[in-house]
Every structure is written in structure tokens, then in C-alpha cells.
Tab-separated table of C-alpha atoms in Angstrom:
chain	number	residue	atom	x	y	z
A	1	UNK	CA	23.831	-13.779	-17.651
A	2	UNK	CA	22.753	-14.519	-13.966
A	3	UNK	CA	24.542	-11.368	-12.366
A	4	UNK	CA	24.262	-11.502	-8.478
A	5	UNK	CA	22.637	-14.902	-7.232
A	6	UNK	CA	21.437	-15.041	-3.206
A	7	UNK	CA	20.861	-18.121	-1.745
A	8	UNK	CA	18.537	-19.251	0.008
A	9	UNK	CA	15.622	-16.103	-0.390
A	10	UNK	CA	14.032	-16.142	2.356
A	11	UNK	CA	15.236	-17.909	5.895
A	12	UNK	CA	13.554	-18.286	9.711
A	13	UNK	CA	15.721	-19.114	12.419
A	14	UNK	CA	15.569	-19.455	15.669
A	15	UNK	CA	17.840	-17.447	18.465
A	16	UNK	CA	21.173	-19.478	18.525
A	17	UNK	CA	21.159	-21.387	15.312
A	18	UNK	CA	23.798	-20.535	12.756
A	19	UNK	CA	23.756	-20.077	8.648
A	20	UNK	CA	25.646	-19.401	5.331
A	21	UNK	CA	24.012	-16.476	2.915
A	22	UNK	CA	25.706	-17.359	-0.266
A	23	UNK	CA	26.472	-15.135	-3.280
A	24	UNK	CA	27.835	-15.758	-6.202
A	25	UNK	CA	28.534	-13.465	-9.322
A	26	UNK	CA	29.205	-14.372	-12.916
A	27	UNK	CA	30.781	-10.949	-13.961
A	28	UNK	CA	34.189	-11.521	-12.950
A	29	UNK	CA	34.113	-8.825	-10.424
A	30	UNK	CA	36.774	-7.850	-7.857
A	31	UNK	CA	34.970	-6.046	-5.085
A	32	UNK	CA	31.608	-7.695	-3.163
A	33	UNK	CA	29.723	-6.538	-0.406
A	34	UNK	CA	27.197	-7.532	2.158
A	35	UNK	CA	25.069	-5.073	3.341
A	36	UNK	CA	21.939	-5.427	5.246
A	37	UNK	CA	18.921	-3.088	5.416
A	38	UNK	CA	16.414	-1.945	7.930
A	39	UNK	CA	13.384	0.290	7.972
A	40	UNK	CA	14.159	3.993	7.990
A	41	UNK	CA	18.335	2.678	7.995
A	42	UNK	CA	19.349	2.411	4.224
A	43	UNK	CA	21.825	-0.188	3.351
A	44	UNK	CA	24.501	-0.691	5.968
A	45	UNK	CA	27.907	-2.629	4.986
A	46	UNK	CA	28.640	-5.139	6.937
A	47	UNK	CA	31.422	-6.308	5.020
A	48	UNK	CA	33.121	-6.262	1.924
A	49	UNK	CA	35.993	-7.926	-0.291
A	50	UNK	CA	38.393	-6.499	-2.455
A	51	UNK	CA	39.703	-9.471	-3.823
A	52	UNK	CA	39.511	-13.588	-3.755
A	53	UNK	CA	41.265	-14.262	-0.167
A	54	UNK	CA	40.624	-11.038	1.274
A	55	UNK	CA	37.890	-9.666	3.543
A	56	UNK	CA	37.415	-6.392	5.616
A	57	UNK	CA	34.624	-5.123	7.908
A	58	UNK	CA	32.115	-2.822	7.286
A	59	UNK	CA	29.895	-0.542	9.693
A	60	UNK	CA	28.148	-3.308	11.322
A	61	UNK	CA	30.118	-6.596	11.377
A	62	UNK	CA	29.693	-7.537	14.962
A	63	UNK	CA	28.028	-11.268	15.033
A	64	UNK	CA	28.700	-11.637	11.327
A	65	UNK	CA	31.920	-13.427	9.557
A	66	UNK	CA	32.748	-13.689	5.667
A	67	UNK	CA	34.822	-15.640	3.522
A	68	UNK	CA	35.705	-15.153	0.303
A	69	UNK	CA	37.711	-18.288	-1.610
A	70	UNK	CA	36.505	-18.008	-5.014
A	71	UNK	CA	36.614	-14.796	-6.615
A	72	UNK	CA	32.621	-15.522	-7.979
A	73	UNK	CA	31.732	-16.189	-4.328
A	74	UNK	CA	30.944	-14.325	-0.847
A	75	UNK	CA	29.503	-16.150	1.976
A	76	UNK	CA	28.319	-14.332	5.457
A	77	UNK	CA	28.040	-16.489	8.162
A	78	UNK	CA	26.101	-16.299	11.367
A	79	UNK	CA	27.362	-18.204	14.498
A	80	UNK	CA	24.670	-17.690	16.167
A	81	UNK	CA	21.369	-15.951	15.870
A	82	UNK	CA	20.045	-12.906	17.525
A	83	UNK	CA	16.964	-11.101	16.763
A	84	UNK	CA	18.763	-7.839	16.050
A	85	UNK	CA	20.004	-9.642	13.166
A	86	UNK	CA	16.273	-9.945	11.515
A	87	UNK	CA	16.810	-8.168	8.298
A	88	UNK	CA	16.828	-8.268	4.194
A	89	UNK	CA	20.743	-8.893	3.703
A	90	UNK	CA	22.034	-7.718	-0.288
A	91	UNK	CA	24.780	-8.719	-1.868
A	92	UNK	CA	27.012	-6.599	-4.188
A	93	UNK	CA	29.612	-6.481	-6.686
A	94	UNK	CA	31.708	-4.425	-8.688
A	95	UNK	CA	33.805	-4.826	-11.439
A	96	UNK	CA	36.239	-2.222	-9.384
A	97	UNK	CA	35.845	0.199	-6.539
A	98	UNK	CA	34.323	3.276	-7.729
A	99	UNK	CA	32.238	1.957	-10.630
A	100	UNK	CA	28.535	0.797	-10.645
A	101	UNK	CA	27.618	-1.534	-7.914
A	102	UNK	CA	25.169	-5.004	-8.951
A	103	UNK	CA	23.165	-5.914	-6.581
A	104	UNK	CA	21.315	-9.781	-5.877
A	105	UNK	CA	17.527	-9.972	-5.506
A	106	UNK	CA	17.539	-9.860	-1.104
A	107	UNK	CA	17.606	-12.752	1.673
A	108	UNK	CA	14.704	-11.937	4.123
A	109	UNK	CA	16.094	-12.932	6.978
A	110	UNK	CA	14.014	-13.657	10.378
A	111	UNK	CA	15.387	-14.790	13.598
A	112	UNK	CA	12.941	-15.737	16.314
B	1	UNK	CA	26.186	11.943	12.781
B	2	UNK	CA	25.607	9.919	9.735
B	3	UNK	CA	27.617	10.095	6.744
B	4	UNK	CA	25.027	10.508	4.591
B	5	UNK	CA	21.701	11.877	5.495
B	6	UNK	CA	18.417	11.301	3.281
B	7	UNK	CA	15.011	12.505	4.272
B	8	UNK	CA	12.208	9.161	4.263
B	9	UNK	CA	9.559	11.008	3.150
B	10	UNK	CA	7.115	8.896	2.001
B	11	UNK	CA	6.613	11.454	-1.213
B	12	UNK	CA	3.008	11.235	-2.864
B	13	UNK	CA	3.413	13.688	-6.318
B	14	UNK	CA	0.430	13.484	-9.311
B	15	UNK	CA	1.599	11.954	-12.414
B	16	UNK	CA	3.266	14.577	-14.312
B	17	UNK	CA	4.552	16.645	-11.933
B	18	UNK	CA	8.394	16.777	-11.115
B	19	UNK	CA	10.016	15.322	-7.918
B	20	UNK	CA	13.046	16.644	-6.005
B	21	UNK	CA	14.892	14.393	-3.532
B	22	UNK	CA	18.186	15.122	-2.280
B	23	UNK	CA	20.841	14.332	0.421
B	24	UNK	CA	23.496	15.681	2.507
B	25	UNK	CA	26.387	14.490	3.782
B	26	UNK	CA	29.506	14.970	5.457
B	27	UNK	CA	32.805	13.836	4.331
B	28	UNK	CA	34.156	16.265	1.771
B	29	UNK	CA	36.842	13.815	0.228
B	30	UNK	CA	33.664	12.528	-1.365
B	31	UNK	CA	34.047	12.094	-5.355
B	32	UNK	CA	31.679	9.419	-6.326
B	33	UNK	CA	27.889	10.263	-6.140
B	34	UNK	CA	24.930	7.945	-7.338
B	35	UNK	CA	21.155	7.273	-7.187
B	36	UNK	CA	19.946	3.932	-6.701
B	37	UNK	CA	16.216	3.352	-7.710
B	38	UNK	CA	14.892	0.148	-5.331
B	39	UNK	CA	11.598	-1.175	-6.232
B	40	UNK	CA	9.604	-3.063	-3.350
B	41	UNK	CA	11.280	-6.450	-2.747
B	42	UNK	CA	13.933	-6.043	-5.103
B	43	UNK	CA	17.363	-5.325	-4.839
B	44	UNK	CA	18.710	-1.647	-5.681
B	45	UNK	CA	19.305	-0.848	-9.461
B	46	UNK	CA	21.634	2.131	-10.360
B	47	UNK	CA	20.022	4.944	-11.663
B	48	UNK	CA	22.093	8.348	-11.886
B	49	UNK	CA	26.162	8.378	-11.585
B	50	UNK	CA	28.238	11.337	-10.678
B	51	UNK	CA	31.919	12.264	-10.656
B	52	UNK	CA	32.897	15.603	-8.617
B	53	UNK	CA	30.611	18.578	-9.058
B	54	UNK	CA	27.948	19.495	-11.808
B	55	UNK	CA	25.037	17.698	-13.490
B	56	UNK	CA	24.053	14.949	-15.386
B	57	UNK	CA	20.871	14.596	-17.280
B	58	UNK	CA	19.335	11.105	-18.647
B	59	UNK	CA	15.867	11.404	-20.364
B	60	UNK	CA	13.907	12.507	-17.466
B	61	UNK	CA	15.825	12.045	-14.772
B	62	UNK	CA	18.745	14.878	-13.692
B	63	UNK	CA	21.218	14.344	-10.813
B	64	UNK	CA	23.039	17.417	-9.649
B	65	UNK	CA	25.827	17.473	-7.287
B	66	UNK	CA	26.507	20.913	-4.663
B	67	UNK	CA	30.260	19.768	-3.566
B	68	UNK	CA	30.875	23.038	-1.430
B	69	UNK	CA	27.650	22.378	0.054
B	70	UNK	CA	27.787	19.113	0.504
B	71	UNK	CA	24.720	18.421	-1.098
B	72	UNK	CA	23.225	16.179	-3.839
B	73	UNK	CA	20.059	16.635	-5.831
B	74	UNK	CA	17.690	13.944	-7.776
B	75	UNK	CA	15.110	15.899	-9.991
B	76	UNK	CA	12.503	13.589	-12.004
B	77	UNK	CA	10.573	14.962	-14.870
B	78	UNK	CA	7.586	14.244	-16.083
B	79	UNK	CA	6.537	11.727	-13.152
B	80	UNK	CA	4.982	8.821	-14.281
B	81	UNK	CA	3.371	5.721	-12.010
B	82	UNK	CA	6.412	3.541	-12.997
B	83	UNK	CA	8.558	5.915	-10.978
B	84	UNK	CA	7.389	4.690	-7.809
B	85	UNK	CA	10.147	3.340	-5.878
B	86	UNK	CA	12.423	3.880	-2.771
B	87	UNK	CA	15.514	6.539	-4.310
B	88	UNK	CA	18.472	5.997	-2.117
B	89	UNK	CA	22.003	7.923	-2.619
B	90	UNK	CA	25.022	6.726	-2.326
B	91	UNK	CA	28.165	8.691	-2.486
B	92	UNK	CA	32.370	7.639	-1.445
B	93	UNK	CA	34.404	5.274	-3.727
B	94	UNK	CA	34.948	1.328	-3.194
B	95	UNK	CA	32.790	1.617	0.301
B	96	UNK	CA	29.518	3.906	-0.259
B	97	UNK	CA	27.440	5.358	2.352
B	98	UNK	CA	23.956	4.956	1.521
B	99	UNK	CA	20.961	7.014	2.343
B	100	UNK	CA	18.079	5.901	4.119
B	101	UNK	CA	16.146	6.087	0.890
B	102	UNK	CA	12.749	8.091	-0.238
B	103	UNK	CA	9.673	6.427	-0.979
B	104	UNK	CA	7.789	7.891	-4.306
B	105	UNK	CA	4.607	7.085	-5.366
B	106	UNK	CA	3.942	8.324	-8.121
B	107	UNK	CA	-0.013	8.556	-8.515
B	108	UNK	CA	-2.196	8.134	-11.668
């Protein structure tokens, strides 16, 4: 039992390119998340699903989009690049709202 | 303000002794509190869960939750050098609010 899979682990980009964080989850979970974390910040949701089809934002969503067509997937996209966006980026998932949350090993994410 | 407030630290403790973190926050339709134990460059494991006021023991570790206070409490017994890790809470219901987290080392 996999759990919460991120792909790829580790990325550089440069300012202005665009890419997909994957996650996928073999629990058959409703709810995922994206949340991305900074020194001395926590985890901040950027945003989250509730369901296969739907998406909502989060606290920070500016610059980031999400889809969500399979219920064992969540992808966050980045148009395009800034250097605020230089961060570890976790993925999430519960089998419902209020109940214990899974979490994927991390994307490092570094945008030059 | 932040919903949920956590301090850093770092925290340094002896092995053996016991260590206290806690958090405040600030929405009081809050009913879902939890500690997350995050070990460095991994992703954040639940440790301690919480529904409405009281406390909750598990082997070492005791989570206690001040709802008119608006306050939430991490004690961990009996340190050991396996404990060191960043504690972050994380309290609402399908959306949580995390803290910034608390480094602990734990030292031998």
C-alpha cells in the first residue's frame, strides 16, 4: 500500500517555465490537498478537493491551478514560474473531512 | 492575525525530561485538534487527535485541549532522541490551519 505518491521529488526551474506536481492516492479518499511550506510558515493550503471534478482554493492559490479528474489523482499546475513560488509543496488526503490527513513524501521545488 | 499561532522554538530538552509545546488560535467554531510529528525531509505524520475539549493520552505522549482559552497543549514524556522532530498543530475540520511547527531535539 503506496499511500500518497509525489511526482517528480525534487524540481529546478527557471522564472517563466511551467509544471505539473502530480499526486496520486491508493486509499480511495475523497478530500486532497496541496499545501506548500516555508521556513518559520507551517503548511499553507493552496488548494484542496472535495471530490473527483471539484476543486476550491486555499489561502494561497494565486499563480497556482488544480485539477482533479480521477478521484486517486490531484495535479497543481504552474503557468509560469516565480521565485516566490520556491518551496517543498505536500500533498494530502483524507478518507473524509475531519478525519486523519496522509500526507506524500514533499516536492522541493526551486525556481531560479 | 493568524489562525493558528505556534511558537518556532528551536527546543533543545535532555533525554528524559518532558517537553511542552502548545498553540493558540483564534476561531472558536474550532472542533478538530491534532499534532502532526514531521521529521526532516519527510512529510507530516499524525501524531495526537482531538475532538472538543479534554485530553487524550497515548504512551508518552498527552494532547490537551483549553477550548475557552483557545489553547492547545502537546506534553511528551519521557523524551527520548527519536523524538526529535518539527511538532506542528493543526486544528478546524475538512480545511486545517496549521502551525508554524516546533523544532525538538531531543539530546542524548
Amino acid at each position: 500500500n503506496a499511500g500518497v505518491t509525489q511526482t517528480p521529488k525534487f524540481r529546478v526551474l527557471k522564472t517563466g517555465q511551467s509544471m505539473t506536481l502530480l499526486c496520486a492516492q491508493d486509499m480511495n479518499h475523497e478530500y486532497m490537498y496541496w499545501y506548500r511550506q516555508d521556513p518559520g510558515m507551517g503548511l499553507r493550503l493552496i488548494h484542496y478537493s472535495v471530490g473527483e471534478g471539484t476543486t476550491a482554493k486555499g489561502e494561497v492559490p494565486d499563480g497556482y491551478n488544480v485539477s482533479r479528474l480521477k478521484k486517486q489523482n490531484f495535479l497543481l499546475g504552474l503557468e509560469s514560474a516565480a521565485p516566490s513560488q520556491t518551496s517543498v509543496y505536500f500533498c494530502a488526503s483524507t478518507r473524509q473531512g475531519n478525519t486523519e490527513a496522509f500526507f506524500g513524501q514533499g516536492t522541493r521545488l526551486t525556481v531560479v | 492575525q493568524k489562525e493558528v499561532e505556534q511558537d518556532p522554538g528551536p527546543l533543545s530538552v535532555p533525554e528524559g525530561a518532558i517537553v511542552s509545546l502548545n498553540c493558540t488560535y483564534s476561531n472558536s467554531a474550532f472542533q478538530y485538534f491534532m499534532w502532526y510529528r514531521q521529521y526532516s525531509r519527510k512529510g507530516p505524520e499524525l501524531l495526537m487527535y482531538t475532538y472538543s475539549s479534554g485530553n487524550k493520552e497515548d504512551g508518552r505522549f498527552t494532547a490537551q485541549v483549553d477550548k475557552s482559552s483557545k489553547y492547545i497543549s502537546l506534553f511528551i514524556r519521557d523524551s527520548q532522541p527519536s523524538d526529535s522532530a518539527t511538532y506542528l498543530c493543526a486544528i478546524g475540520d475538512y480545511k486545517l490551519s496549521f502551525g508554524a511547527g516546533t523544532t525538538v531535539t531531543v539530546r542524548a
